[in-house]
Coordinates of C-alpha atoms in Angstrom, one line a residue:
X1 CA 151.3 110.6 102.6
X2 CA 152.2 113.9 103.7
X3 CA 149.9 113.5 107.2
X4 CA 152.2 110.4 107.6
X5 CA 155.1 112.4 107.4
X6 CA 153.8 114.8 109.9
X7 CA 152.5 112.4 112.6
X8 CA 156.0 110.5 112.3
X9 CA 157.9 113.8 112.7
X10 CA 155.9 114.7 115.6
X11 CA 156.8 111.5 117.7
X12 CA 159.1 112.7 120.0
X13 CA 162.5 111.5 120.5
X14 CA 162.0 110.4 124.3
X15 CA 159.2 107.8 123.9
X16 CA 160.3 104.6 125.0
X17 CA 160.2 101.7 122.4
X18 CA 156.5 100.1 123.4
X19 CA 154.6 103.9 122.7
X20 CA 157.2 104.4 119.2
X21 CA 155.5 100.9 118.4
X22 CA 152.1 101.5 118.5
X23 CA 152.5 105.0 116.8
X24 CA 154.1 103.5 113.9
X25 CA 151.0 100.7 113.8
X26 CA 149.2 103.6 114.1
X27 CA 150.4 105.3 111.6
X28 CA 150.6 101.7 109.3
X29 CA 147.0 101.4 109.7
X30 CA 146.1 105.0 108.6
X31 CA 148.2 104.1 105.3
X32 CA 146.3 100.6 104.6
X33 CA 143.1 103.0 104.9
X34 CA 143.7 105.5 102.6
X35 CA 145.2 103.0 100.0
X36 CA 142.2 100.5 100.5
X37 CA 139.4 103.8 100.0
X38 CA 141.5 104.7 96.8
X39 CA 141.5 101.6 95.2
X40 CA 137.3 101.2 96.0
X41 CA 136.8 104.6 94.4
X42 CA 139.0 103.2 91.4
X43 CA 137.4 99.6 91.2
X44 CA 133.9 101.6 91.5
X45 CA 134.8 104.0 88.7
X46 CA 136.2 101.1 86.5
X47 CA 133.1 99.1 86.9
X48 CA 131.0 102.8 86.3
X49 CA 133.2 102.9 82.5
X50 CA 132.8 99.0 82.2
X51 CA 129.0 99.1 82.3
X52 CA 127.5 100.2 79.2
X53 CA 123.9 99.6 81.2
X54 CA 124.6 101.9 84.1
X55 CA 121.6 104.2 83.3
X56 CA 119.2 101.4 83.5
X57 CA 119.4 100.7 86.9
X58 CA 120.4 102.0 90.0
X59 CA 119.0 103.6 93.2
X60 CA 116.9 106.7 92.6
X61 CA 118.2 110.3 94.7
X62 CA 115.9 111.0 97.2
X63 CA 115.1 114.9 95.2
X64 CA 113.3 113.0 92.4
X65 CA 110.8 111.4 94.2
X66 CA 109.8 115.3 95.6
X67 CA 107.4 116.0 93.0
X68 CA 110.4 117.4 91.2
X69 CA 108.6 117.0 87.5
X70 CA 105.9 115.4 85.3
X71 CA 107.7 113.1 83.0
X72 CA 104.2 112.0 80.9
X73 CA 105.1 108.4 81.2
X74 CA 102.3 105.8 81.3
X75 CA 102.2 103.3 84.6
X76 CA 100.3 100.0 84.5
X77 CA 99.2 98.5 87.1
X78 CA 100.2 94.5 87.8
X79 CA 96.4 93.6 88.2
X80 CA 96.1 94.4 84.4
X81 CA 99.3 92.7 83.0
X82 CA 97.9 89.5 80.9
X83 CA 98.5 87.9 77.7
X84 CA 97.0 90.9 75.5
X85 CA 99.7 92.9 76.3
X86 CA 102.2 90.5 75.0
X87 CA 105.3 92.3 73.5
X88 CA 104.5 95.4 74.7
X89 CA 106.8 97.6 77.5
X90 CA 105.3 98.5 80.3
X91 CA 106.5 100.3 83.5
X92 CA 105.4 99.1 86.7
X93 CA 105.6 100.2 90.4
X94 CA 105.4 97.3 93.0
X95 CA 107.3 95.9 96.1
X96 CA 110.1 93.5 95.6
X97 CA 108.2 90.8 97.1
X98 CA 110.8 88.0 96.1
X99 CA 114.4 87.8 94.8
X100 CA 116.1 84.7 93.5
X101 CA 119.3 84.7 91.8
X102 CA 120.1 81.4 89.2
X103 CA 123.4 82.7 88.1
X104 CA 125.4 85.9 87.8
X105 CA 124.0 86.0 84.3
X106 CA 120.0 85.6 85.6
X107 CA 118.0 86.3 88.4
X108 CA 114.0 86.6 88.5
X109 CA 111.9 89.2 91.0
X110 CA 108.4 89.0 92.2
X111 CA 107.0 92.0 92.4
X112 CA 103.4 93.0 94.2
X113 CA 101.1 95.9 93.9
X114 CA 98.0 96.0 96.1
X115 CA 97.4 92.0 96.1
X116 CA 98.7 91.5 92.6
X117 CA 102.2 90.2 91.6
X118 CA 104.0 89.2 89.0
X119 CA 107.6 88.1 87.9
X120 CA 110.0 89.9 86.3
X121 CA 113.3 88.6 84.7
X122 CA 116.5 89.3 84.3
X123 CA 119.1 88.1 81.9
X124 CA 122.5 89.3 80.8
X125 CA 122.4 90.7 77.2
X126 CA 123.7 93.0 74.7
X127 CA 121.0 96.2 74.7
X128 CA 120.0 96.0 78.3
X129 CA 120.9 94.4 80.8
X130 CA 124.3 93.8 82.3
X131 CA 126.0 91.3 84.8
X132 CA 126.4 94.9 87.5
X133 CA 122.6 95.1 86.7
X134 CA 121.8 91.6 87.7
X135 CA 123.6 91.7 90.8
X136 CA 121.8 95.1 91.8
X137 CA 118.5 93.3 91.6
X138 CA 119.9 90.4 93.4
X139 CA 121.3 92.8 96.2
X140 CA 117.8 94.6 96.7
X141 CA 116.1 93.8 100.1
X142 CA 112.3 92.4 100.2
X143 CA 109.7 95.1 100.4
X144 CA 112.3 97.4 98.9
X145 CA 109.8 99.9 96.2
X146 CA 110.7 99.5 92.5
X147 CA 110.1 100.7 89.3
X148 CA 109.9 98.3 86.7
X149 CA 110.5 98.5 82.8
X150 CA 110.3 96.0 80.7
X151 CA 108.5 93.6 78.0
X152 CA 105.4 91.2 78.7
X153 CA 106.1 87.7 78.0
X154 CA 104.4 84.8 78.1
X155 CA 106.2 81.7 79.5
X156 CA 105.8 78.1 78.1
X157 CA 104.5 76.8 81.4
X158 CA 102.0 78.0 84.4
X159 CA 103.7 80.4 86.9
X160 CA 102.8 79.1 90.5
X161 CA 103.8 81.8 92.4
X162 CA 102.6 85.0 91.1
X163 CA 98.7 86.3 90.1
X164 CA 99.2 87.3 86.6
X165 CA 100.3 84.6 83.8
X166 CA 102.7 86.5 82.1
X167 CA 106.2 87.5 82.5
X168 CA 108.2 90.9 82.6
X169 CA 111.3 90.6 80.5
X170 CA 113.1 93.5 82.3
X171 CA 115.0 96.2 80.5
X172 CA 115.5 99.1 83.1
X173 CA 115.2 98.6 86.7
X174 CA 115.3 101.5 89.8
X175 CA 114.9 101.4 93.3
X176 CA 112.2 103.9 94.7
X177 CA 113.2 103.6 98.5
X178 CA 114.8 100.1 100.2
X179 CA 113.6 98.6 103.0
X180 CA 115.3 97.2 106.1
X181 CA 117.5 94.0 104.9
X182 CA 115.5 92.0 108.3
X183 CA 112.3 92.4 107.8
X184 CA 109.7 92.0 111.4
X185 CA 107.2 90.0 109.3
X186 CA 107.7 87.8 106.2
X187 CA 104.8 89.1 103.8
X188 CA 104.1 85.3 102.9
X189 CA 102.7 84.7 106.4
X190 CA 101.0 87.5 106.4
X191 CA 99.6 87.5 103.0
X192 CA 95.8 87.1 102.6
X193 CA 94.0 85.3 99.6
X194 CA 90.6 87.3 100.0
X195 CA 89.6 90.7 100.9
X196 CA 86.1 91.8 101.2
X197 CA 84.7 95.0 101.3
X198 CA 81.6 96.3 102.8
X199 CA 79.3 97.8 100.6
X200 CA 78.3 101.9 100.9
X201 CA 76.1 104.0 99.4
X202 CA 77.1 107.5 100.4
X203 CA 78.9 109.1 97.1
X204 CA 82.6 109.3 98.2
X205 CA 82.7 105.9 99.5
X206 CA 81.0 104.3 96.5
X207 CA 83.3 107.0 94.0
X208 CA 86.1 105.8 95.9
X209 CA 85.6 102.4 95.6
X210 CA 85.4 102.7 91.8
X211 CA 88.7 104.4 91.8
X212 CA 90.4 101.4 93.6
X213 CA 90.5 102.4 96.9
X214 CA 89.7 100.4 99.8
X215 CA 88.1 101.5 102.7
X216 CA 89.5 100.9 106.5
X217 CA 88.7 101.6 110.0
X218 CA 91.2 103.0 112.3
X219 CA 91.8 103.2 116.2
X220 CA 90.7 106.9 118.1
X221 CA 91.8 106.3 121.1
X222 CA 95.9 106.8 120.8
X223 CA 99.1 107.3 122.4
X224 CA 100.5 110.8 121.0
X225 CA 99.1 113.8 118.7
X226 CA 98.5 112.9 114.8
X227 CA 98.9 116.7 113.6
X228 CA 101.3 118.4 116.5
X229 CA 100.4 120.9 118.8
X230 CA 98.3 121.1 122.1
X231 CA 94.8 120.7 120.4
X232 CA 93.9 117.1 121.5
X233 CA 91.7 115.8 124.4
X234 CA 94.1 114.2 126.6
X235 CA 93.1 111.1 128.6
X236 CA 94.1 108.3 130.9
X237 CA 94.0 104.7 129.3
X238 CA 94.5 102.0 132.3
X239 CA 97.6 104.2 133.5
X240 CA 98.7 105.4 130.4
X241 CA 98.5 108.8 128.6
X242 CA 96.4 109.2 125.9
X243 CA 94.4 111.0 123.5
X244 CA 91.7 111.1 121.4
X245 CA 92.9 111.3 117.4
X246 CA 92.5 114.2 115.6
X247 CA 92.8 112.3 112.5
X248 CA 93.6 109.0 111.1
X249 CA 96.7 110.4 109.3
X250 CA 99.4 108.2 110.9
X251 CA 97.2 104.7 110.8
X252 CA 96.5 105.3 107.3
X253 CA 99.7 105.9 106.2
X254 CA 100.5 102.5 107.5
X255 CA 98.1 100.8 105.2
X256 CA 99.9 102.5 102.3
X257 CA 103.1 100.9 103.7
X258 CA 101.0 97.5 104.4
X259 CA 100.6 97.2 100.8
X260 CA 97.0 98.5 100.5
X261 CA 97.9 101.2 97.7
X262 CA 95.0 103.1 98.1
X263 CA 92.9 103.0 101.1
X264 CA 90.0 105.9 102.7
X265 CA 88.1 105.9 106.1
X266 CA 84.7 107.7 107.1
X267 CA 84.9 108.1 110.4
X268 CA 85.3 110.6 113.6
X269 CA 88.1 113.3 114.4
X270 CA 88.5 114.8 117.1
X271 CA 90.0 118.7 118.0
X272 CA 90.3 120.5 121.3
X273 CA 90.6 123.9 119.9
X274 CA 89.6 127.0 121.5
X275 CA 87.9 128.0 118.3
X276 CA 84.6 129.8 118.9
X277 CA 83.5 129.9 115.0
X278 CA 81.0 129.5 112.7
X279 CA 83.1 126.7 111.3
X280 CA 84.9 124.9 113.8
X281 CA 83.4 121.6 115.7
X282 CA 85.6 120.0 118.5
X283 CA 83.8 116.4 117.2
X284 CA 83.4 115.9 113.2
X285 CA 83.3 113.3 110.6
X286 CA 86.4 112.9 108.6
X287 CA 86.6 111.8 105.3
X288 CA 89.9 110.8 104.8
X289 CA 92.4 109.7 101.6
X290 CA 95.6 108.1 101.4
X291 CA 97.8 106.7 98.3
X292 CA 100.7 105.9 96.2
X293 CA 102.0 107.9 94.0
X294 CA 104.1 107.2 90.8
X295 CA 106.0 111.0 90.3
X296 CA 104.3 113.6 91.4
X297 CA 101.3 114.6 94.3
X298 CA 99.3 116.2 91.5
X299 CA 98.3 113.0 91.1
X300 CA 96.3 113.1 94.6
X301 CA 95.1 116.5 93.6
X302 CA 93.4 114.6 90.2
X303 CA 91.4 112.3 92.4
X304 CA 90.0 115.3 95.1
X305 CA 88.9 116.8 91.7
X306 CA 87.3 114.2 90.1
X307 CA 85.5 113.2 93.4
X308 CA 84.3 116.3 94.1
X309 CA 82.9 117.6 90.7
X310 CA 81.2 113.6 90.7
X311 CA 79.9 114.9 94.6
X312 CA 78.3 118.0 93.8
X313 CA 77.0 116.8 90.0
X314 CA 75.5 114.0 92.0
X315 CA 73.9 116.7 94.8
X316 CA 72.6 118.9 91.9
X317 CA 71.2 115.3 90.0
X318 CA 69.5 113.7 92.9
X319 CA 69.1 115.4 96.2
X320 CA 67.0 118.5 94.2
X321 CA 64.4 118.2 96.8
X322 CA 66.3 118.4 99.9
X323 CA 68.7 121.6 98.5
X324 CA 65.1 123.1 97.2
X325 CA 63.8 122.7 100.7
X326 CA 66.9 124.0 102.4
X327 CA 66.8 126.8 100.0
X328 CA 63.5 128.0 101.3
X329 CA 64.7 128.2 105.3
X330 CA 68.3 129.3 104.0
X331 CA 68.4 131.2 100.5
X332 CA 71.8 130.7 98.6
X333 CA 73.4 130.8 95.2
X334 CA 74.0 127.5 93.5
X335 CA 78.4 126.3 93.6
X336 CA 79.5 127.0 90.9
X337 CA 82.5 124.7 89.7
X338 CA 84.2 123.6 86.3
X339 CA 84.9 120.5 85.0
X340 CA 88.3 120.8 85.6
X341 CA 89.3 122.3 88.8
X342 CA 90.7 125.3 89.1
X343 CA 95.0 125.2 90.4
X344 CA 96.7 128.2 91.7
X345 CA 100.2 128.2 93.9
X346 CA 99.8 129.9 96.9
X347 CA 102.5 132.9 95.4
X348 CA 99.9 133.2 93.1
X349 CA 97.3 133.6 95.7
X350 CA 99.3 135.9 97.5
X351 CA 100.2 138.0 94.3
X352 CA 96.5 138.3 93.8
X353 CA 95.9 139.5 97.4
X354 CA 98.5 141.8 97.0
X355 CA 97.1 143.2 93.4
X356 CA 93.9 143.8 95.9
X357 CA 95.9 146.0 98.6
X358 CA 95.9 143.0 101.2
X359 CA 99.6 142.0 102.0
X360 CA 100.2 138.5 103.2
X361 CA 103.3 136.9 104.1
X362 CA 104.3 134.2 101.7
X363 CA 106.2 132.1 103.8
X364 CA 103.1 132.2 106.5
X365 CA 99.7 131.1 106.0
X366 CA 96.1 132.8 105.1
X367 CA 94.1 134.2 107.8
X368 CA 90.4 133.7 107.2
X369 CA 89.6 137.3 106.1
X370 CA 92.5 136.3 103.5
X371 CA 90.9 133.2 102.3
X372 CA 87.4 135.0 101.9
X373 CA 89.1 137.5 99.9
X374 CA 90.9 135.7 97.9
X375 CA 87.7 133.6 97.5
X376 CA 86.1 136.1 96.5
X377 CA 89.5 137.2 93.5
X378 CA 89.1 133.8 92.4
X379 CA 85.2 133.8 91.6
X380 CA 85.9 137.3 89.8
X381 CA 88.3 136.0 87.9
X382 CA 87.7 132.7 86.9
X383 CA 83.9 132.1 87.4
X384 CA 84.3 129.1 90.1
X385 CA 83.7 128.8 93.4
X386 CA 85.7 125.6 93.8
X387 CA 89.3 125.7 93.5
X388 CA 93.0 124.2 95.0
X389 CA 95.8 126.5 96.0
X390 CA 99.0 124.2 96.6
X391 CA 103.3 124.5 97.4
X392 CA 102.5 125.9 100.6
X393 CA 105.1 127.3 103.2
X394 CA 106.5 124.1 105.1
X395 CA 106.7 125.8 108.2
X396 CA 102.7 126.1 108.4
X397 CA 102.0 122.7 107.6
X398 CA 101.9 119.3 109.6
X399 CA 106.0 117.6 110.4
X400 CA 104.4 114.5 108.0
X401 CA 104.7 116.5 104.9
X402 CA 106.8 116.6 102.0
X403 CA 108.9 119.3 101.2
X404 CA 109.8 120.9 97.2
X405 CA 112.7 119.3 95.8
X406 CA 113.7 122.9 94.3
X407 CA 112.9 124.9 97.4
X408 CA 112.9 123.7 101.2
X409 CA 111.2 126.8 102.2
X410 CA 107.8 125.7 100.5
X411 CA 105.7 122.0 100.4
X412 CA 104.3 119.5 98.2
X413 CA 100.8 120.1 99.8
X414 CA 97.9 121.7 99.0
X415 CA 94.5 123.4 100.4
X416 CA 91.2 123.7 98.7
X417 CA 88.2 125.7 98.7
X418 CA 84.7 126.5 98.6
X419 CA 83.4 129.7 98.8
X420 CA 86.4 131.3 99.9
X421 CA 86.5 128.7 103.4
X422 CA 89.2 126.5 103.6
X423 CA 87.7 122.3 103.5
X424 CA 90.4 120.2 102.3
X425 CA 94.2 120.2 103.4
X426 CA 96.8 117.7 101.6
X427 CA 100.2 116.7 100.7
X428 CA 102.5 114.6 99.7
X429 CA 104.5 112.7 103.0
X430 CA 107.7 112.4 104.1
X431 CA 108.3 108.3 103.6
X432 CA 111.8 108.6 104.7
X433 CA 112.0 107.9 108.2
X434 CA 115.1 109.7 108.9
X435 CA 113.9 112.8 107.4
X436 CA 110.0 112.2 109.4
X437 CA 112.2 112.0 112.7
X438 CA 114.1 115.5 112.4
X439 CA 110.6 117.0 110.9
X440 CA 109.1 115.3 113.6
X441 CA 111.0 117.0 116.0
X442 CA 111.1 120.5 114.3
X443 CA 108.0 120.5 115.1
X444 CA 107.9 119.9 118.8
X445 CA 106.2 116.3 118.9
X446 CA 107.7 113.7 121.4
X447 CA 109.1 111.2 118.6
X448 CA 108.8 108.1 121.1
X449 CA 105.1 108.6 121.2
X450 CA 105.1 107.8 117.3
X451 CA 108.1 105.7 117.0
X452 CA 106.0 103.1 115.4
X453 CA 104.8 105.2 112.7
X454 CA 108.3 106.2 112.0
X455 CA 109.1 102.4 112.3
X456 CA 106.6 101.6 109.8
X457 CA 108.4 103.3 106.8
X458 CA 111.9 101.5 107.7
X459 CA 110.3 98.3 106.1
X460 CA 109.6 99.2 102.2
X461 CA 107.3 102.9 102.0
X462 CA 106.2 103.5 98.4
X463 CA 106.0 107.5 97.7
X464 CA 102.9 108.5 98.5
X465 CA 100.1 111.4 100.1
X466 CA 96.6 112.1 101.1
X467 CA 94.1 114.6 102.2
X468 CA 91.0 115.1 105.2
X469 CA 88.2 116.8 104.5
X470 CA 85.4 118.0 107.3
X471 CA 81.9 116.5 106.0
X472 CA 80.0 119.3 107.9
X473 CA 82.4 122.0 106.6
X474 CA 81.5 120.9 103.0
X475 CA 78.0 120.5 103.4
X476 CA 78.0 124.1 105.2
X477 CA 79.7 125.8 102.2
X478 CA 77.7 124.0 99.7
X479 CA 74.0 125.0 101.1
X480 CA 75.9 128.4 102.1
X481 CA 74.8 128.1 105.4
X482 CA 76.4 130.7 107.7
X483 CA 77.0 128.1 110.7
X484 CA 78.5 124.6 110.6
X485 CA 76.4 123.9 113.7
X486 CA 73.1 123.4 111.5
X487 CA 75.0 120.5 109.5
X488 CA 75.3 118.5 112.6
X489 CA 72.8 116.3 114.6
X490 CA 74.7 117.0 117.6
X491 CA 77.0 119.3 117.2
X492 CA 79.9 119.7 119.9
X493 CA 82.1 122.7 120.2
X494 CA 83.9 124.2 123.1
X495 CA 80.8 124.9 124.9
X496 CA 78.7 122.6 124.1
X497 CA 78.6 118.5 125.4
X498 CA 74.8 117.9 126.0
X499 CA 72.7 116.2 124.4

């Protein structure tokens, strides 16, 4: 009370009686304040000591979901819960499609992954789950991301409103990221009961389709830039400023936040750089990857290196006479990669450059002479020609990216190699939209021309990230070809635009 004291000792003696008034109702006011934000800290520590269960639920700090660690646990996916796994825990990640509470005791939540849900129950009892706990899960918002922990049950009659058949009797219960309370859509009315999928045959489509992904088509003509920077071909669209896209990187994001888990597109990008290289095309296709993740980005890193050592065994297996015949115009050495790929930091890259007399900046990024170099450490060292060098410097990649939990200086992404030449750049995203605005700006793009990207991860954003990789710049590395320009039909570069 001692800034009561003050104020009131400060009034002066000359106010009239109206301004004495409303300084005392003032100072009244300031009192009923202080005493009311004490007794909320004391009600919420009380309730804290009262719950036994605190641990097992709550809302999970924003630094864990940063790739902080690899805990080992084992997720299964919603699709696969059925009536074999009766009595067994599982842990689940899924959107909190619905929440009904019956009584302060019991409350049951539907939750989906991809376009598979199932419900998951709560009720008051002595080793898990308390009344604070039920009321959590009853004060979560739709679309809000959970984790899941619990035991498969299997009810006594048909569940109507969920794909699988079987219960989750919950037992611990955390909140990945919430969405807005008011949602724009309602997910029932939006909900499809079929999804088809076209057929491919090319190797990463068809690899990626086994892995669960689902491919999409996205737009390339678009309002603002996808990466920051200059290097985009500007246009006019019926009076309004456009570009072309020099990726898919925002739209496909938006899938992962539309519920599609894990989604990839084959398709064109676009870049307006000045580069007058052996390996840069102003047009090229893009192969890009998008995803959830459960704990850490390593997770996206295990799918580039199971789908490329499945690309290049499949090369070696079946395309022998097309690589003998482009051997004869354009001798080169066979890749060499191993079975499991290859993972360096970049530190560790630049310690090795360093060991070599080349001295690299390690909060900057690798110059091409670098990367041949250190292409060339790597092969040396550890026999491979194929390898991923990730926790890059934040301030040289895209605003969309992640940064480490333990050091702000440094990224959840990652590049990866062939032959020393850089093919594949990825990351874990920034899926808080607060912290994708400042980035955003950071970075010097206009955030109205992607305010509804940013909008998009306000309504229920699972963690998640991705990676684009240049067809023609693979292709180039793995034949060894010394120009990118012989891996395209029609190339087009800065120079060229005809035929």
């Amino acid at each position: 009370m001692a800034s009561t004291e003050q104020e009131s000792s400060q009034t002066p003696a000359n106010l009239n009686k109206k301004q004495a008034k409303k300084e005392a109702q003032k100072v009244e006011r300031l009192r009923k304040q202080q005493e009311a934000a004490a007794a909320a800290a004391a009600t919420a520590l009380a309730s804290a000591e009262a719950d036994p269960f605190s641990g097992n639920y709550g809302d999970v700090p924003t630094e864990e979901i940063q790739s902080k660690a690899v805990s080992g646990r084992q997720w299964t996916e919603i699709g696969s819960l059925d009536a074999e796994l009766a009595e067994r825990t599982v842990l689940i990640r899924g959107a909190a499609q619905a929440i009904r509470s019956v009584s302060k005791k019991m409350a049951f939540l539907v939750v989906r992954q991809y376009v598979s849900t199932v419900q998951c129950v709560l009720v008051v009892n002595k080793e898990w789950v308390s009344p604070q706990m039920v009321k959590f899960a009853t004060g979560l918002s739709k679309e809000s991301i959970v984790d899941v922990e619990g035991v498969v049950s299997i009810p006594k009659d048909p569940i109507k409103g969920t794909t699988q058949q079987v219960e989750v009797q919950v037992r611990k219960l955390y909140c990945i990221n919430r969405a807005m309370p008011n949602l724009p859509i309602n997910i029932e009315d939006a909900a499809r009961s079929e999804m088809e999928f076209e057929k491919a045959e090319q190797i990463f489509r068809r690899f990626l389709l086994s892995e669960g992904f689902v491919g999409i088509h996205t737009p390339k003509l678009v309002p603002g830039s996808s990466e920051g920077g200059a290097a985009v071909f500007k246009l006019d669209y019926k009076g309004q400023p456009a570009c072309l896209a020099q990726s898919p990187q925002l739209y496909k994001q938006m899938a992962i936040c539309g519920g599609f888990g894990r989604v990839f597109e084959v398709g064109s990008v676009f870049r307006a750089e000045d580069s007058y290289t052996h390996r840069h095309l102003c047009e090229f296709v893009g192969l890009d990857v998008e995803m959830e993740i459960k704990e850490h980005y390593f997770e996206v890193c295990d799918v580039v290196d199971r789908l490329f050592v499945a690309m290049f065994d499949y090369l070696n297996e079946n395309c022998k006479k097309e690589l003998d015949s482009i051997n004869r115009q354009n001798p080169f050495e066979p890749l060499k990669y191993l079975r499991n790929t290859l993972r360096l930091t970049f530190l560790e890259g630049v310690e090795m450059l360093k060991e070599a007399g080349i001295e690299v900046d390690p909060f900057g990024d690798l110059n091409t002479e670098a990367e041949k170099t250190l292409g060339r450490l790597v092969r040396e060292k550890y026999d491979t020609d194929f390898y991923i060098l990730y926790r890059y410097p934040l301030a040289v990649r895209p605003f969309y990216t992640m940064p480490c939990y333990d050091d702000p200086a440094y990224s959840n992404s990652f590049d990866v190699f062939i032959r020393g030449e850089e093919i594949i750049s990825g990351a874990q995203r920034v899926h808080l939209p607060e912290l994708l605005t400042k980035r955003a700006e950071a970075c010097g793009i206009d955030v109205k021309t992607i305010a509804t990207y940013i909008d998009s991860f306000r309504y229920g954003a699972p963690p998640h990230g991705g990676f684009g990789v240049g067809l023609e710049r693979v292709v180039m590395l793995f034949c060894a070809l010394n120009n990118i320009r012989k891996t395209s039909l029609f190339p087009r570069d800065p120079q060229r635009l005809v035929p």
